[in-house]
Coordinates of C-alpha atoms in Angstrom, one line a residue:
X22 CA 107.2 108.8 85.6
X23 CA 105.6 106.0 88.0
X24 CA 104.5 107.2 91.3
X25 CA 105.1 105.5 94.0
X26 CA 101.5 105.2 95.2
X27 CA 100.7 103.7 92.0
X28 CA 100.7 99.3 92.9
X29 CA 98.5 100.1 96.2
X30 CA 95.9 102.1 94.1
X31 CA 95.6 99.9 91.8
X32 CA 94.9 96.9 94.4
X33 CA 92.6 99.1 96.6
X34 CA 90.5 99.9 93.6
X35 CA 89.3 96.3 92.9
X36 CA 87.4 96.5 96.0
X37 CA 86.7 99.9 97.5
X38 CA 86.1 103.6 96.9
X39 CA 89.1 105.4 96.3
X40 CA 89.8 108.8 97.4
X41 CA 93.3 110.5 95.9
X42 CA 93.6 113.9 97.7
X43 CA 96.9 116.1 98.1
X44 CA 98.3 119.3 97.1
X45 CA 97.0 121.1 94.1
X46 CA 99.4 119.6 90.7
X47 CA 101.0 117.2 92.6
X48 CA 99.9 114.8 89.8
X49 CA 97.0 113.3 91.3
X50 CA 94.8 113.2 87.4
X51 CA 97.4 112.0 86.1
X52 CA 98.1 109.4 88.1
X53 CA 94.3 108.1 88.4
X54 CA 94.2 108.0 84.7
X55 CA 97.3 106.0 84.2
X56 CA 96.1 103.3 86.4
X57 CA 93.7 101.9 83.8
X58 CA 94.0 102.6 80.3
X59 CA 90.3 101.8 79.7
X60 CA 89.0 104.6 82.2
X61 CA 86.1 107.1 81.8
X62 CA 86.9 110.5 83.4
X63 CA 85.0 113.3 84.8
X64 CA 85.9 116.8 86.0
X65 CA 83.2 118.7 88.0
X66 CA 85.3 122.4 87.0
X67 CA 83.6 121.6 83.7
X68 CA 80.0 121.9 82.7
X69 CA 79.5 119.5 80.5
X70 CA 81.1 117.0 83.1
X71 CA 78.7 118.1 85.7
X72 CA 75.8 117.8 83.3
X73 CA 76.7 113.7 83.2
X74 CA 77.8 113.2 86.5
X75 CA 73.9 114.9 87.6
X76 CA 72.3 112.2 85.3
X77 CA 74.8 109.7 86.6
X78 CA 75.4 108.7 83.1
X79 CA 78.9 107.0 82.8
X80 CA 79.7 103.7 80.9
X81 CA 79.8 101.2 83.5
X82 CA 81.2 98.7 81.6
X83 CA 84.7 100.4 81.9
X84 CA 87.1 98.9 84.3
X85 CA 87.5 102.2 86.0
X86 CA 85.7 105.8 86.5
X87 CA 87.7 108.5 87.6
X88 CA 85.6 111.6 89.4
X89 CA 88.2 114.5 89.4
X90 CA 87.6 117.2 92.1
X91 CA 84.1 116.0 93.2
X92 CA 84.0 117.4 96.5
X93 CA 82.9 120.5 95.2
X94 CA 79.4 119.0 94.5
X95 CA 77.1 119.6 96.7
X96 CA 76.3 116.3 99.0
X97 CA 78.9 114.7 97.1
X98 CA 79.6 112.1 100.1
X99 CA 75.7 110.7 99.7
X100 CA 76.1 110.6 96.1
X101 CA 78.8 108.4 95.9
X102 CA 77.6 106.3 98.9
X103 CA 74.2 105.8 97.2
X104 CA 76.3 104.6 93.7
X105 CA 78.3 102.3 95.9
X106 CA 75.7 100.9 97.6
X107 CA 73.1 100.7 94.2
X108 CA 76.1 99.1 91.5
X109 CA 79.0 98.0 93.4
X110 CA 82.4 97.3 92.1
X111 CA 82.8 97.3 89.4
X112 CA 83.3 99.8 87.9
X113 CA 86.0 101.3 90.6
X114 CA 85.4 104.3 91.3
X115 CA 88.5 107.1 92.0
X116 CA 88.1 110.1 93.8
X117 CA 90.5 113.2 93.5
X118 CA 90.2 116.1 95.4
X119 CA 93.0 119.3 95.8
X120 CA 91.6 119.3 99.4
X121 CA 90.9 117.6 102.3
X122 CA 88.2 116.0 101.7
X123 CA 87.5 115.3 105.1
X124 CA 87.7 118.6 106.0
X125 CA 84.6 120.0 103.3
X126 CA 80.9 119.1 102.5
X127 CA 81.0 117.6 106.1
X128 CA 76.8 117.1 105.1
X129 CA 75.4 113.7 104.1
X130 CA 76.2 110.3 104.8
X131 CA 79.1 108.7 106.3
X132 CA 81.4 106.6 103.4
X133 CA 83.0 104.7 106.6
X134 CA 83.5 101.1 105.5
X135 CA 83.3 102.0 102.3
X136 CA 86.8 103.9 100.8
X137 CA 90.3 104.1 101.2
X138 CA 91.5 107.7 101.2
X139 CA 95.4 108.3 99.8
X140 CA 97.3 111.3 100.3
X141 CA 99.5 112.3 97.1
X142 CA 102.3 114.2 97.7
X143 CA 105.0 116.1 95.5
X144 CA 108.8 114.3 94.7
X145 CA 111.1 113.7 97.5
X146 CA 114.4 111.9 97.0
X147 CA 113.1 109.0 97.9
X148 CA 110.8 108.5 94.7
X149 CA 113.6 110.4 92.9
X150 CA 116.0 107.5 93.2
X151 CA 113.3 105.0 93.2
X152 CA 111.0 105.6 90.1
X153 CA 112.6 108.5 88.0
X154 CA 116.4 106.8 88.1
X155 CA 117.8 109.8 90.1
X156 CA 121.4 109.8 92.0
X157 CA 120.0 110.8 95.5
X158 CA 122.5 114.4 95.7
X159 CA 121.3 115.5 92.5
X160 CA 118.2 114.8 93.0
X161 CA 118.7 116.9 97.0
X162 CA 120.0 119.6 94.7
X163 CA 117.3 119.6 92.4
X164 CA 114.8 120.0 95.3
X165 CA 116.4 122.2 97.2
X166 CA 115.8 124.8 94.1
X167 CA 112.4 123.8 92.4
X168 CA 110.7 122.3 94.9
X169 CA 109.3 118.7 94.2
X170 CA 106.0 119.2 92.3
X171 CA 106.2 116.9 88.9
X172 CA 105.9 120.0 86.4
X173 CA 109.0 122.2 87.7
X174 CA 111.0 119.3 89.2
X175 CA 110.9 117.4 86.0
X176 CA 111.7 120.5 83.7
X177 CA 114.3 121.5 86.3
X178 CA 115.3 125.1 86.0
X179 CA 114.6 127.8 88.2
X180 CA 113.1 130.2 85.3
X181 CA 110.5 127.4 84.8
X182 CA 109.9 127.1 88.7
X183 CA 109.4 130.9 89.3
X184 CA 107.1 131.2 86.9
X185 CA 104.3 128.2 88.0
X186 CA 104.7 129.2 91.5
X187 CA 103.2 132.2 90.8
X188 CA 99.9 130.3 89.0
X189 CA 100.1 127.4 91.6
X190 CA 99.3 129.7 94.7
X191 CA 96.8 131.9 92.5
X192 CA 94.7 129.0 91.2
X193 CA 94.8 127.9 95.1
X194 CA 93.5 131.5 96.5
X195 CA 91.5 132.6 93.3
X196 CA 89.7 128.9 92.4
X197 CA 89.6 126.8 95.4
X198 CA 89.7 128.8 98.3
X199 CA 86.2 131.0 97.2
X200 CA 84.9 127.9 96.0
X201 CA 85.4 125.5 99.2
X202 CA 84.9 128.5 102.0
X203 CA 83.2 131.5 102.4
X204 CA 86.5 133.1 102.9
X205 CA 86.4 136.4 100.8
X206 CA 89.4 138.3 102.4
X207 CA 92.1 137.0 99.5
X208 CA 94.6 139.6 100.4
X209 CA 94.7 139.0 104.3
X210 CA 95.4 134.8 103.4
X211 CA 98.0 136.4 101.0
X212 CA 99.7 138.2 103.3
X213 CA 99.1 135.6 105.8
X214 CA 101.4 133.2 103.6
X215 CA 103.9 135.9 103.3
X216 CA 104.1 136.1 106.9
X217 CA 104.5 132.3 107.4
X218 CA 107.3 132.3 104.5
X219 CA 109.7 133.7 107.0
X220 CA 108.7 131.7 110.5
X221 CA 109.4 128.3 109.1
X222 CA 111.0 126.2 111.2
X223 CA 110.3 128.1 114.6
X224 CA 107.1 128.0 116.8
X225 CA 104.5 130.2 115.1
X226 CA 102.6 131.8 117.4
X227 CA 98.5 132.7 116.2
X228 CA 98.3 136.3 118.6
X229 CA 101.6 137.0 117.3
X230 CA 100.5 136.7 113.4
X231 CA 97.1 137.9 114.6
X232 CA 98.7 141.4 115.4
X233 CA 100.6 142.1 112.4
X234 CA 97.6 141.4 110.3
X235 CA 95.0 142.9 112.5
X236 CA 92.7 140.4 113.0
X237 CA 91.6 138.5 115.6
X238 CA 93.3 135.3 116.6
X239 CA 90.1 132.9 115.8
X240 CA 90.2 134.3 112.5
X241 CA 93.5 134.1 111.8
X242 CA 93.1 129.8 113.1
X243 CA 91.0 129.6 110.7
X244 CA 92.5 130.8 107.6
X245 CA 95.7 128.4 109.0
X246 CA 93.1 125.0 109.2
X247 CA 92.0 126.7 105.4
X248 CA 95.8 126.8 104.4
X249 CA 96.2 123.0 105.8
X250 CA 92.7 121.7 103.8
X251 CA 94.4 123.0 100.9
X252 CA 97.6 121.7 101.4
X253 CA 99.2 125.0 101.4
X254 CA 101.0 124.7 104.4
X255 CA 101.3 121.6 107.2
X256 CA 101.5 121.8 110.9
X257 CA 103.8 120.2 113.4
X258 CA 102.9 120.3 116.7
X259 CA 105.2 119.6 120.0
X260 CA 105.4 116.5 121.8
X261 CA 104.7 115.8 125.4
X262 CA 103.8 113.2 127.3
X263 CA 100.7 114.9 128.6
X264 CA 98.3 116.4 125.6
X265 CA 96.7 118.6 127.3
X266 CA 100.2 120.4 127.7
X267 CA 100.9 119.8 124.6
X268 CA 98.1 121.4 123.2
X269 CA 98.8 124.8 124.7
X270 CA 102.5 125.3 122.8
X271 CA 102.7 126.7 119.6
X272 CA 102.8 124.3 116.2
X273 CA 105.4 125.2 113.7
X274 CA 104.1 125.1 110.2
X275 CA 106.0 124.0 106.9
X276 CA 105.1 124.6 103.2
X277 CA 104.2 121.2 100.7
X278 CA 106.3 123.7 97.9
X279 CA 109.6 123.9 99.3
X280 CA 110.3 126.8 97.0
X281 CA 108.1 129.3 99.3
X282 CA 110.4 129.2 101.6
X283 CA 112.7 132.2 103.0
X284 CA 115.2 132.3 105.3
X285 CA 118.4 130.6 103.7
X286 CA 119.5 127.4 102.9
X287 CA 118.7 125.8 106.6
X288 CA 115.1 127.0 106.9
X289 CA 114.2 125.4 103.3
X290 CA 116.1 122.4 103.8
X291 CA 114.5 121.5 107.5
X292 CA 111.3 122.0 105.3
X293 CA 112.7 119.7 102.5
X294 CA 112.8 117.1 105.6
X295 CA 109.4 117.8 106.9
X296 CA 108.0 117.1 103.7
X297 CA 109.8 114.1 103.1
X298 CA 109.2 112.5 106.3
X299 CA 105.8 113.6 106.3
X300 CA 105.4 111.6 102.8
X301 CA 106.8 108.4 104.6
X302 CA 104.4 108.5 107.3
X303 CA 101.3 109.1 105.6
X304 CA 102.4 106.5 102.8
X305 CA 102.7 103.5 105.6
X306 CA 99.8 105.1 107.2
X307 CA 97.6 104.9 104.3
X308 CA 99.4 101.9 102.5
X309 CA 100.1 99.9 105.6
X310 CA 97.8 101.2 108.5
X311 CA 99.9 102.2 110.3
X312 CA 99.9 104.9 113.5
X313 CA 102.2 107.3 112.5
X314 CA 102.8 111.1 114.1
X315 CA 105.2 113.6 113.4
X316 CA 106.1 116.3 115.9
X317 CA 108.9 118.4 117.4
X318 CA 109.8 118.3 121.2
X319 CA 111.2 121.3 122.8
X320 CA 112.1 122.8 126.6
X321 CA 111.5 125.7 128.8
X322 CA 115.0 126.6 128.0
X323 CA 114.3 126.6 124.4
X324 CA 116.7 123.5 123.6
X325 CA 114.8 121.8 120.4
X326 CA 115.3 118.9 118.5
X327 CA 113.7 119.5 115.0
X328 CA 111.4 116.5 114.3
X329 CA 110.2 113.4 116.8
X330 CA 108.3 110.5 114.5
X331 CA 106.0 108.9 116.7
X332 CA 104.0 105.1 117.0
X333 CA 101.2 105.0 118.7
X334 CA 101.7 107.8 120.8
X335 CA 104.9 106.5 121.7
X336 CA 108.5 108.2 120.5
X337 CA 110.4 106.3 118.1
X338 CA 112.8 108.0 116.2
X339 CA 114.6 111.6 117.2
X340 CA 115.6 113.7 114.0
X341 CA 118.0 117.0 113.9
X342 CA 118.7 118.5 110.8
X343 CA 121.9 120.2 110.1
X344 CA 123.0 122.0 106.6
X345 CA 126.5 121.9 107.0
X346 CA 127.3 121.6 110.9
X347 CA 128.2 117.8 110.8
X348 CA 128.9 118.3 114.7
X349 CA 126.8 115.9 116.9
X350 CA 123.9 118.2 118.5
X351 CA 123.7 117.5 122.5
X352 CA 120.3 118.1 122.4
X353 CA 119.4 114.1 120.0
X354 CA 121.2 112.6 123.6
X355 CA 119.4 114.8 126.4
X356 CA 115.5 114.7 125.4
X357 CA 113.9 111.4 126.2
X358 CA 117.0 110.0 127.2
X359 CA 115.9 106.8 128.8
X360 CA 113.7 106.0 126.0
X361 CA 115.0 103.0 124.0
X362 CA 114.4 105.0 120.5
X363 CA 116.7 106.0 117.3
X364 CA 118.6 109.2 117.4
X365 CA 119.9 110.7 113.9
X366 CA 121.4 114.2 112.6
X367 CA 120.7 114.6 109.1
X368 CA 123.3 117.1 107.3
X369 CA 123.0 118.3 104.1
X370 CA 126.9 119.1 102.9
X371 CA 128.4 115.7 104.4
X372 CA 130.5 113.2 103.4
X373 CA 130.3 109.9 105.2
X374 CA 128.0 108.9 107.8
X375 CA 129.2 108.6 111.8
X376 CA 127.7 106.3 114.8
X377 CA 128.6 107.3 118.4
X378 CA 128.5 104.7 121.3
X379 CA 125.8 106.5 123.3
X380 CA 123.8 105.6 120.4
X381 CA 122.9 108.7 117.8
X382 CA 123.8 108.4 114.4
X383 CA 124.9 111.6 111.7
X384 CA 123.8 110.7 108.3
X385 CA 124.3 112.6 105.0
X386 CA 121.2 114.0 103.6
X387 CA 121.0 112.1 100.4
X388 CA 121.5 108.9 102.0
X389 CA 119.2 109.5 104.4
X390 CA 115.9 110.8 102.1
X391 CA 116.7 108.3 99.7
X392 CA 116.3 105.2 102.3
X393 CA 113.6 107.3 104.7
X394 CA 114.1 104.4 107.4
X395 CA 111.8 105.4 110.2

């Protein structure tokens, strides 16, 4: 299956370091080693790899050498800058990493001017339609009960699903969480996920999960920033116009594996949403450069609208999601109501889509994903 960051890769690697990062078997290997067919490839989980990669012995008469997970060496940012700076391109070089690799090995040089950094994310509908051939509804469906990581969304069945989730999160805890922290407390950050399973979609509050796991509040921020390097989980954060207020309300947090979700049919399709719009806006920010946000805006009175898509700072586009209430919610109308800026409800179990005269729109889901007009 072609991916849909696959053209821009292959244009970005003819000129600068690449760095591929996203959640854990979201296909990132996979898709750096179909770019070229000519490639050399090294993984730093194996020995022998790390052996080669020390003696910086690598054919550099390939067209393209693809360092797998290389943030877990050491200095790994002044290694590659000093290769860069000493042979150039070419060879291009690729980077993948199941973490942010921003976020880890902070030590050693800057790589600013010298990489473009892509973030990989599982299947929406979007790609469905696009690369794999996929009616947009069946591909909502399929989704909605696997999740949209290549393995179980292209095998399909629920059985299947089950049992990688269970390996997916284990690898993540057991393999790259003792690796990339000095976290040790395994059971706490599994219990921590637990506890998250149930909250999304509502404002989680950090003293709130701090008490129910009996640790204190800076701890438990921490193990959430962890959960987002790893792309476990994501955070979306409220809108106002000041930050400083903004700041101080709670962040709701979603899960990159729809499948981890709890709660009923509403809670995991808002979170199919999240993920899907999240997608879009990193794609046009890392494709096209773009200045992208994605956040939720709610009141005192506790009137919400689920997701608000900003541009540079400014609010563009107001989105409600809706399983199967296909009744215009007063709130797309009332919040930011003199701002010039798109309004839509997107409902899962609809037919046809409506347009009102004050301006908001009610879309069906599939429709909607598949386009993802922002």
């Amino acid at each position: 299956m072609e991916r849909y960051l696959e053209a821009a890769l292959r244009q970005d690697i003819q000129s600068k370091i690449v760095l591929l990062t996203g959640p854990r078997q979201s296909g990132k290997t996979t898709l750096a080693r179909m770019l070229v067919d000519d490639h050399q490839y090294f993984n730093h989980d194996l020995a022998r790899h790390r052996v080669l990669l020390a003696q910086m012995a690598w054919d550099r008469e390939r067209p393209l050498i693809v360092f797998d997970e290389l943030h877990k060496m050491a200095g790994w940012k002044s290694w590659l800058k000093g290769i860069y700076d000493v042979d150039g391109i070419p060879p291009a070089l690729l980077v993948t990493g199941s973490a942010n690799l921003s976020a880890f090995r902070k030590t050693g040089d800057s790589l600013a001017g010298r990489y473009f950094q892509f973030r990989l994310h599982p299947v929406d509908v979007k790609e469905a339609v696009a690369h794999a051939g996929m009616d947009a509804a069946e591909a909502l469906t399929r989704l909605l009960a696997v999740g949209g990581f290549p393995e179980p969304f292209l095998k399909g069945t629920e059985r299947h699903y089950q049992r990688w989730r269970r390996t997916h999160i284990d690898v993540i805890l057991r393999e790259d969480l003792q690796t990339l922290t000095a976290v040790r407390d395994i059971q706490s950050i599994e219990t921590l996920i637990e506890l998250l399973r149930d909250r999304v979609g509502s404002p989680v509050s950090v003293r709130s999960l701090a008490r129910d796991l009996q640790k204190s509040p800076n701890t438990v921020q921490n193990w959430l920033g962890i959960l987002e390097n790893l792309y476990v989980v994501f955070r979306v954060t409220p809108y106002h116009r000041n930050v400083a207020r903004a700041l101080l309300k709670a962040p709701k947090y979603y899960f990159h594996d729809v499948g981890l979700v709890r709660g009923g049919i509403g809670a995991r399709f808002e979170c199919l949403v999240a993920c899907a719009l999240l997608k879009e806006i990193h794609r046009r920010e890392d494709v096209e450069g773009e200045d992208l946000a994605l956040r939720y805006i709610r009141d005192k009175e506790g009137r919400e609208v689920d997701f608000l898509v900003t541009a540079g700072g400014a609010p563009r586009h107001l989105i409600e999601t809706k399983w199967g209430d296909g009744d215009l919610s007063p709130h797309l109308g009332r919040f930011l109501a003199e701002a010039p800026i798109r309004r839509t409800q997107v409902v899962g179990e609809l037919d046809e889509a409506r347009s009102f005269p004050t301006g908001e729109r009610v879309e069906p889901a599939a429709h909607f994903l598949a386009r993802m007009d922002l």
